[in-house]
Each structure stands twice: as C-alpha cells, then as structure tokens.
Coordinates of C-alpha atoms in Angstrom, one line a residue:
Chain A
X1 CA -11.5 6.8 3.2
X2 CA -13.3 3.7 4.6
X3 CA -16.9 3.7 3.4
X4 CA -19.3 2.6 6.2
X5 CA -22.4 0.5 5.7
X6 CA -25.4 2.6 4.6
X7 CA -23.7 5.2 2.4
X8 CA -24.4 3.2 -0.7
X9 CA -27.6 1.3 -1.6
X10 CA -27.7 -2.5 -1.9
X11 CA -27.5 -2.7 -5.8
X12 CA -24.5 -0.4 -5.9
X13 CA -22.8 -2.2 -3.0
X14 CA -23.4 -5.5 -4.8
X15 CA -22.2 -4.3 -8.2
X16 CA -19.1 -2.8 -6.6
X17 CA -18.5 -6.0 -4.8
X18 CA -18.6 -8.0 -8.0
X19 CA -16.1 -5.6 -9.6
X20 CA -13.8 -5.8 -6.6
X21 CA -14.0 -9.6 -6.5
X22 CA -13.2 -9.8 -10.2
X23 CA -10.2 -7.5 -9.7
X24 CA -8.9 -9.6 -6.8
X25 CA -9.4 -12.8 -8.7
X26 CA -7.4 -11.5 -11.6
X27 CA -4.8 -10.2 -9.2
X28 CA -4.5 -13.6 -7.6
X29 CA -3.6 -15.1 -11.0
X30 CA -1.3 -12.3 -12.3
X31 CA 0.5 -11.7 -9.0
X32 CA 2.2 -15.1 -9.2
X33 CA 4.5 -13.9 -12.0
X34 CA 5.8 -11.1 -9.7
X35 CA 6.2 -13.3 -6.6
X36 CA 9.3 -15.4 -5.8
X37 CA 11.4 -16.1 -2.7
X38 CA 12.7 -12.6 -2.7
X39 CA 9.6 -10.5 -3.4
X40 CA 7.1 -12.5 -1.3
X41 CA 8.6 -11.4 2.1
X42 CA 8.7 -7.8 0.8
X43 CA 5.0 -8.1 -0.3
X44 CA 4.1 -9.3 3.2
X45 CA 6.0 -6.4 4.8
X46 CA 4.2 -4.0 2.4
X47 CA 0.8 -5.2 3.6
X48 CA 1.8 -4.8 7.2
X49 CA 3.2 -1.4 6.6
X50 CA 0.1 -0.2 4.9
X51 CA -2.0 -1.4 7.8
X52 CA 0.3 0.4 10.3
X53 CA 0.4 3.5 8.2
X54 CA -3.4 3.6 7.8
X55 CA -3.6 3.8 11.6
X56 CA -1.8 7.1 11.7
X57 CA -4.3 9.8 10.9
X58 CA -2.6 13.2 10.4
X59 CA -4.5 16.4 10.9
X60 CA -5.5 18.2 7.7
X61 CA -6.9 21.7 7.8
X62 CA -10.0 22.7 9.8
X63 CA -11.3 19.7 11.8
X64 CA -10.5 16.8 9.5
X65 CA -7.7 14.3 9.1
X66 CA -6.3 11.9 6.5
X67 CA -4.3 8.8 6.5
X68 CA -2.1 6.9 4.1
X69 CA -3.9 4.7 1.6
X70 CA -0.7 3.1 0.4
X71 CA -1.9 2.0 -3.1
X72 CA 0.8 3.7 -5.0
X73 CA 3.5 2.9 -2.4
X74 CA 2.6 -0.8 -2.6
X75 CA 2.4 -0.8 -6.4
X76 CA 5.8 0.8 -6.8
X77 CA 7.5 -1.5 -4.3
X78 CA 5.9 -4.9 -5.3
X79 CA 4.0 -4.3 -8.5
X80 CA 0.4 -3.4 -9.0
X81 CA -1.0 -7.0 -9.0
X82 CA 0.6 -7.9 -5.7
X83 CA -0.3 -4.4 -4.4
X84 CA -4.0 -5.1 -5.1
X85 CA -3.7 -8.3 -3.0
X86 CA -1.9 -6.5 -0.2
X87 CA -4.5 -3.7 0.0
X88 CA -7.3 -6.3 -0.1
X89 CA -5.8 -8.1 2.9
X90 CA -5.5 -4.9 4.9
X91 CA -9.0 -3.7 4.0
X92 CA -10.6 -7.1 4.8
X93 CA -8.8 -7.3 8.2
X94 CA -9.9 -3.7 9.0
X95 CA -13.5 -4.5 8.3
X96 CA -13.7 -8.0 9.9
X97 CA -11.4 -7.4 13.0
X98 CA -11.7 -3.7 13.7
X99 CA -15.2 -2.8 12.4
X100 CA -13.5 -0.2 10.2
X101 CA -15.2 0.1 6.9
X102 CA -18.7 -1.5 6.4
X103 CA -19.2 -5.2 5.7
X104 CA -21.6 -4.4 2.8
X105 CA -19.1 -1.7 1.7
X106 CA -16.2 -4.2 1.7
X107 CA -16.4 -4.4 -2.1
X108 CA -16.4 -0.6 -2.3
X109 CA -13.5 -0.2 -0.1
X110 CA -11.4 -2.9 -1.9
X111 CA -12.4 -1.2 -5.2
X112 CA -11.5 2.3 -4.0
X113 CA -8.2 1.5 -2.3
X114 CA -7.1 -1.8 -3.8
X115 CA -8.1 -1.1 -7.3
X116 CA -8.3 2.7 -7.9
X117 CA -5.7 3.6 -5.3
X118 CA -3.2 1.0 -6.6
X119 CA -3.8 1.3 -10.3
X120 CA -4.2 5.1 -10.6
X121 CA -1.1 5.4 -8.4
X122 CA 0.8 2.9 -10.6
X123 CA -0.4 4.6 -13.9
X124 CA 0.6 8.0 -12.7
X125 CA 3.9 6.6 -11.5
X126 CA 4.7 5.1 -14.9
X127 CA 3.8 8.4 -16.6
X128 CA 6.0 10.4 -14.2
X129 CA 8.9 7.9 -14.6
X130 CA 8.7 8.2 -18.3
X131 CA 8.9 12.0 -18.1
X132 CA 11.6 12.2 -15.4
X133 CA 15.3 11.3 -16.1
X134 CA 16.0 7.6 -16.2
X135 CA 17.7 7.5 -12.9
X136 CA 17.0 5.7 -9.6
X137 CA 16.5 9.0 -7.9
X138 CA 13.5 9.6 -10.1
X139 CA 11.7 6.5 -8.7
X140 CA 10.7 8.0 -5.3
X141 CA 9.6 11.2 -6.9
X142 CA 7.4 9.5 -9.5
X143 CA 6.0 7.3 -6.7
X144 CA 5.1 10.4 -4.7
X145 CA 3.3 12.0 -7.6
X146 CA 1.4 8.7 -8.1
X147 CA 0.5 8.6 -4.4
X148 CA -0.6 12.2 -4.3
X149 CA -3.0 11.8 -7.3
X150 CA -4.3 8.4 -6.3
X151 CA -6.1 9.8 -3.2
X152 CA -8.3 12.4 -5.0
X153 CA -8.9 9.7 -7.7
X154 CA -10.2 7.3 -5.1
X155 CA -12.3 10.1 -3.5
X156 CA -13.8 11.0 -6.9
X157 CA -14.6 7.3 -7.6
X158 CA -16.5 7.3 -4.3
X159 CA -18.4 10.3 -5.6
X160 CA -19.2 8.4 -8.7
X161 CA -20.5 5.5 -6.7
X162 CA -22.5 7.9 -4.5
X163 CA -24.0 9.5 -7.6
X164 CA -25.3 6.0 -8.7
X165 CA -26.5 4.7 -5.4
X166 CA -26.0 7.2 -2.6
X167 CA -28.2 6.9 0.5
X168 CA -29.3 10.5 0.8
X169 CA -29.8 13.0 -2.0
X170 CA -26.8 15.4 -2.0
X171 CA -26.1 18.0 -4.7
X172 CA -23.5 16.3 -6.8
X173 CA -21.5 19.4 -7.4
X174 CA -20.8 20.2 -3.8
X175 CA -19.9 16.5 -3.2
X176 CA -17.4 16.6 -6.0
X177 CA -15.9 19.8 -4.7
X178 CA -15.7 18.8 -1.1
X179 CA -14.4 15.3 -1.7
X180 CA -12.0 16.4 -4.4
X181 CA -10.6 19.4 -2.5
X182 CA -10.1 17.7 0.9
X183 CA -8.6 14.6 -0.7
X184 CA -6.3 16.7 -2.8
X185 CA -4.9 18.0 0.5
X186 CA -4.7 14.6 2.0
X187 CA -2.9 13.4 -1.1
X188 CA 0.0 15.7 -0.3
X189 CA 0.5 13.7 2.9
X190 CA 0.2 10.5 0.9
X191 CA 2.8 11.8 -1.5
X192 CA 5.2 12.7 1.2
X193 CA 4.9 9.3 3.0
X194 CA 5.3 7.5 -0.3
X195 CA 8.4 9.6 -1.1
X196 CA 10.0 8.8 2.2
X197 CA 9.3 5.0 2.2
X198 CA 10.1 4.4 -1.5
X199 CA 13.2 6.6 -1.1
X200 CA 14.4 4.5 1.8
X201 CA 13.9 1.3 -0.1
X202 CA 15.6 2.7 -3.2
X203 CA 18.6 3.7 -1.2
X204 CA 19.0 0.4 0.6
X205 CA 17.8 -2.3 -1.8
X206 CA 16.9 -0.9 -5.2
X207 CA 17.1 -4.4 -6.7
X208 CA 13.9 -5.3 -4.7
X209 CA 11.9 -2.3 -5.9
X210 CA 9.5 -3.3 -8.6
X211 CA 9.2 0.2 -10.0
X212 CA 13.0 0.5 -10.3
X213 CA 13.3 -2.4 -12.7
X214 CA 15.3 -1.4 -15.7
X215 CA 17.2 1.2 -13.8
X216 CA 19.1 -1.1 -11.4
X217 CA 20.4 -3.2 -14.3
X218 CA 22.0 -0.2 -15.9
X219 CA 23.8 0.7 -12.6
X220 CA 24.9 -2.9 -12.1
X221 CA 26.6 -2.9 -15.5
X222 CA 28.5 0.3 -14.5
X223 CA 29.4 -1.3 -11.2
X224 CA 30.7 -4.4 -12.8
X225 CA 32.7 -2.4 -15.2
X226 CA 34.2 -0.5 -12.3
X227 CA 35.1 -3.7 -10.7
X228 CA 36.7 -5.0 -13.9
X229 CA 38.9 -1.9 -14.0
X230 CA 40.0 -2.6 -10.4
Chain B
X1 CA 21.7 -3.5 -21.6
X2 CA 22.5 -6.4 -19.4
X3 CA 23.9 -8.4 -22.2
X4 CA 26.0 -11.4 -21.2
X5 CA 27.1 -9.7 -18.0
X6 CA 26.0 -11.9 -15.0
X7 CA 23.8 -9.8 -12.9
X8 CA 24.1 -10.1 -9.1
X9 CA 21.9 -12.8 -7.7
X10 CA 20.2 -11.0 -4.8
X11 CA 23.4 -10.1 -2.9
X12 CA 24.5 -13.5 -1.8
X13 CA 27.8 -13.6 -3.6
X14 CA 30.0 -11.7 -1.2
X15 CA 31.0 -9.0 -3.6
X16 CA 32.0 -5.7 -2.2
X17 CA 28.8 -3.8 -2.6
X18 CA 26.7 -6.8 -1.5
X19 CA 28.4 -6.9 1.8
X20 CA 27.3 -3.4 2.6
X21 CA 23.8 -4.1 1.5
X22 CA 21.1 -4.8 3.9
X23 CA 20.0 -8.5 3.7
X24 CA 16.4 -9.3 2.8
X25 CA 15.9 -10.8 6.3
X26 CA 17.3 -7.7 8.0
X27 CA 15.2 -5.4 5.8
X28 CA 12.0 -7.3 6.6
X29 CA 12.8 -7.4 10.4
X30 CA 13.6 -3.7 10.4
X31 CA 10.5 -2.9 8.5
X32 CA 8.3 -5.0 10.9
X33 CA 9.9 -3.2 13.8
X34 CA 9.0 0.2 12.3
X35 CA 5.4 -1.1 11.8
X36 CA 5.1 -2.2 15.4
X37 CA 6.3 1.3 16.5
X38 CA 3.8 3.0 14.2
X39 CA 0.8 0.8 15.0
X40 CA 1.7 0.1 18.6
X41 CA 3.1 3.4 19.8
X42 CA 2.7 6.3 17.4
X43 CA -1.0 5.4 16.9
X44 CA -1.6 6.9 20.4
X45 CA -0.9 10.3 18.9
X46 CA -2.8 9.9 15.7
X47 CA -5.4 12.5 14.9
X48 CA -8.8 11.6 16.2
X49 CA -10.5 14.1 13.9
X50 CA -12.9 12.6 11.4
X51 CA -11.2 11.6 8.2
X52 CA -11.9 13.2 4.8
X53 CA -14.9 11.1 4.0
X54 CA -16.5 11.4 7.4
X55 CA -15.9 15.1 7.5
X56 CA -17.5 15.7 4.1
X57 CA -20.4 13.4 5.1
X58 CA -21.0 15.4 8.2
X59 CA -20.7 18.7 6.4
X60 CA -23.0 17.8 3.6
X61 CA -25.4 16.0 5.8
X62 CA -25.3 12.4 4.9
X63 CA -23.2 11.1 7.8
X64 CA -26.4 9.9 9.4
X65 CA -26.8 7.4 6.6
X66 CA -24.0 5.3 8.1
X67 CA -25.4 2.2 9.7
X68 CA -24.1 0.6 12.8
X69 CA -21.3 -1.8 11.9
X70 CA -22.4 -5.4 12.2
X71 CA -19.3 -6.1 14.2
X72 CA -19.4 -3.0 16.4
X73 CA -19.5 -5.2 19.5
X74 CA -16.5 -7.3 18.5
X75 CA -13.4 -7.4 20.8
X76 CA -11.3 -5.0 18.8
X77 CA -13.9 -2.8 17.2
X78 CA -12.7 0.7 16.4
X79 CA -9.1 -0.1 17.2
X80 CA -9.7 -0.5 20.9
X81 CA -9.4 -3.6 23.2
X82 CA -12.8 -4.6 24.6
X83 CA -12.9 -3.8 28.4
X84 CA -10.1 -1.3 28.3
X85 CA -10.8 2.4 28.6
X86 CA -10.1 4.2 25.4
X87 CA -6.4 5.1 25.6
X88 CA -3.2 5.1 23.6
X89 CA -2.4 1.8 25.2
X90 CA -5.7 0.2 24.1
X91 CA -5.2 1.5 20.5
X92 CA -1.6 0.4 20.5
X93 CA -2.5 -3.2 21.6
X94 CA -5.2 -3.4 19.0
X95 CA -2.6 -2.1 16.4
X96 CA -0.1 -4.8 17.4
X97 CA -2.8 -7.5 17.1
X98 CA -3.7 -6.1 13.7
X99 CA -0.1 -6.3 12.6
X100 CA 0.1 -10.0 13.6
X101 CA -3.1 -10.8 11.8
X102 CA -2.3 -8.9 8.6
X103 CA 1.2 -10.3 8.8
X104 CA 0.1 -13.9 9.1
X105 CA -2.4 -13.6 6.3
X106 CA -0.2 -11.5 3.9
X107 CA 3.1 -13.4 4.4
X108 CA 1.2 -16.7 4.1
X109 CA -0.7 -15.7 1.0
X110 CA 2.3 -14.2 -0.8
X111 CA 4.4 -17.3 0.1
X112 CA 1.7 -19.6 -1.2
X113 CA 1.4 -17.7 -4.4
X114 CA 5.2 -17.5 -4.9
X115 CA 5.4 -21.3 -4.4
X116 CA 2.8 -21.9 -7.2
X117 CA 4.1 -19.1 -9.4
X118 CA 6.8 -19.0 -11.9
X119 CA 10.1 -19.6 -10.2
X120 CA 12.1 -16.7 -11.3
X121 CA 14.4 -16.4 -8.3
X122 CA 18.1 -15.9 -9.0
X123 CA 17.2 -14.4 -12.3
X124 CA 17.5 -10.6 -12.6
X125 CA 14.4 -8.7 -13.5
X126 CA 14.2 -9.1 -17.2
X127 CA 14.4 -6.1 -19.4

C-alpha cells in the first residue's frame, strides 16, 4: 500500500500533502484530550506494533501479498486522533529510514493510511458496534469489520488520486476493479489481525481500550455490586 | 450508569480483580517483546511477493512510473542492512532498528502531548 515516487504527478502529490499535513496538525491538537499517563504508553506501543506488523507480508492469491495497515486497530485501541499520529510516525520512518514509500508520496501515504485507513476503520467500527450487542465481546468483532473495510477504502482512495494525477494513462475501470478486488482480499487478513490484537487487549485490559469505553463502566458497576454482596 | 460508584483507578488499588490484571508496564513490555519477535525474527519469513499496489501496477502496466527512491542508497533502504547480503538476519536487524526509532519517536511524542494535554488520569472514561 506504500505509494512510490512517480505514481502521482507533482500537483496531486502536493495537494495530497497539504491535506495530510492539515489532518496531522488537527490530530496533534485533538489527540491531547485522549492522552494521559495511562494511554500515552499504549499509544507508543501501538505505533511500534503497527510498524512491526507492516513488515509481515502475507501471501494473497496468485503472486501477490498484503500486510497490515493497522489504522482501524490503532483507532480502536487509542482513539482515531492518536491513531492518525501513530500511523504518521510509522509511515514517516518507513519513508525516511527504509526508503519504503516515496518522499514526494509521503503526503499520499499519510493520507491513505493515517487518514483514510484510520477514519474509515473507526467509522465502520462505530457503526458495527452500534449494531452489535452492547458487550465487550462485540468490540474485537466490530474492530475486525472496520479493519477489513478500511483496506479497500484506502485502495480506492488511491484510485481516486490516480484518476486525478496518475503518471500513466490506465483505464480507470480496470484500476478500480483490480485495486478494489485485491485489497478486499487483503482486508480479510487485516480484519483477522485486528480481531486477534484487539481481542487480546479487550481480554487483558479492557479499561485501556478506547473503543470499549462505555462498556467497561457497566461491567465495573456489576463487579462492584458483586463485591458488595460478598 | 456509573453514578456515584467510584470507578477503579487503573488497577492500583489492590482489589481482587486488579491483582489478576496485567499492569500497564507489563503490558507494554510484553507488547514490545512481541513486536521485536515480529520485526526481528518473523520478518525473515514474510512474503516477498509484490504487495497489492505493486502487483496491480505491474499487471496494468504503470509499475514503470515508479521513480528511484531518493534514499535508495541509505544504510537501511528496503529493510536491509547496508553491506550485509540480503537475508532474514539483515531484515531482522533492520526491523529491530526500526522498532527502536519508531518507539523513540512515538513514545516521546505521545508523552509530550500527554503532558501538555488535559490531565484526565485517575478519572474513568466519562460516559
């Protein structure tokens, strides 16, 4: 999913860069409300995990592979604003230290993974959580759905950017089909990893999971009542 | 829902369930260990096939538009250590360096923002 230099022309890269920068600037302001002594270390861990997870390409179908994006995963664990910052740190280090993802495409990659991946993942998670029963067990499932759909959403956003300022003329229909189909498959992997990781956190420390807010409180009350009975 | 019931402050009160709960420090250290295993060891077995975007670009014929990365000659370009033959070890070492760098930047940034943000610690998430 890392766009290299040269796929998008200069105006498109520049415009995407401006959008990405605005998003990150806003996230820098808004993330503060979600960060405290408890959540800041978790946010650091989430960024490191996304970096590590993105190194593990898994084979998908005939001759291609996919890897975690981690946008939905991060958003559910630490909230979407902090998640945008986490993904931005990862994508920037990848481009600057590992030559992975073009320098002129840095804005596009931040926009695709740190904005679209995170916010589509978060929005779908919220919708899924509203539909599913209001229990902690619903959180990893909703997160997995968010993760699964965030990947084709990011892929189709790339198609949109390519339609505006792509380097070589490609029939748009075949680009939509190919990008959408392959990334729908990769999205299944994203959903599974998101399910496992969010599931593990929900089992061990649900109180730290941003996307479980409102559910932990209810169980706390129950637990306190049980204790009172004892 | 919470009403006047005092919610647990982050598991530091020694109540029954809190004792069984993984402390934040243990959680972060365990998580970092998992990350080191992923990036440092498991990365050796990661698929080397082109990823979705590369694959589509090759298939539809715009892969050639990709320019040389300006930092292609840098010491850790393409997740390999400069001077080492491409191998799982080289990838793993690059991965561990990446973890350290991402970790320093991310933990530093989040701590900085937390310090300047609203201090909501010890308060339960508000509903």
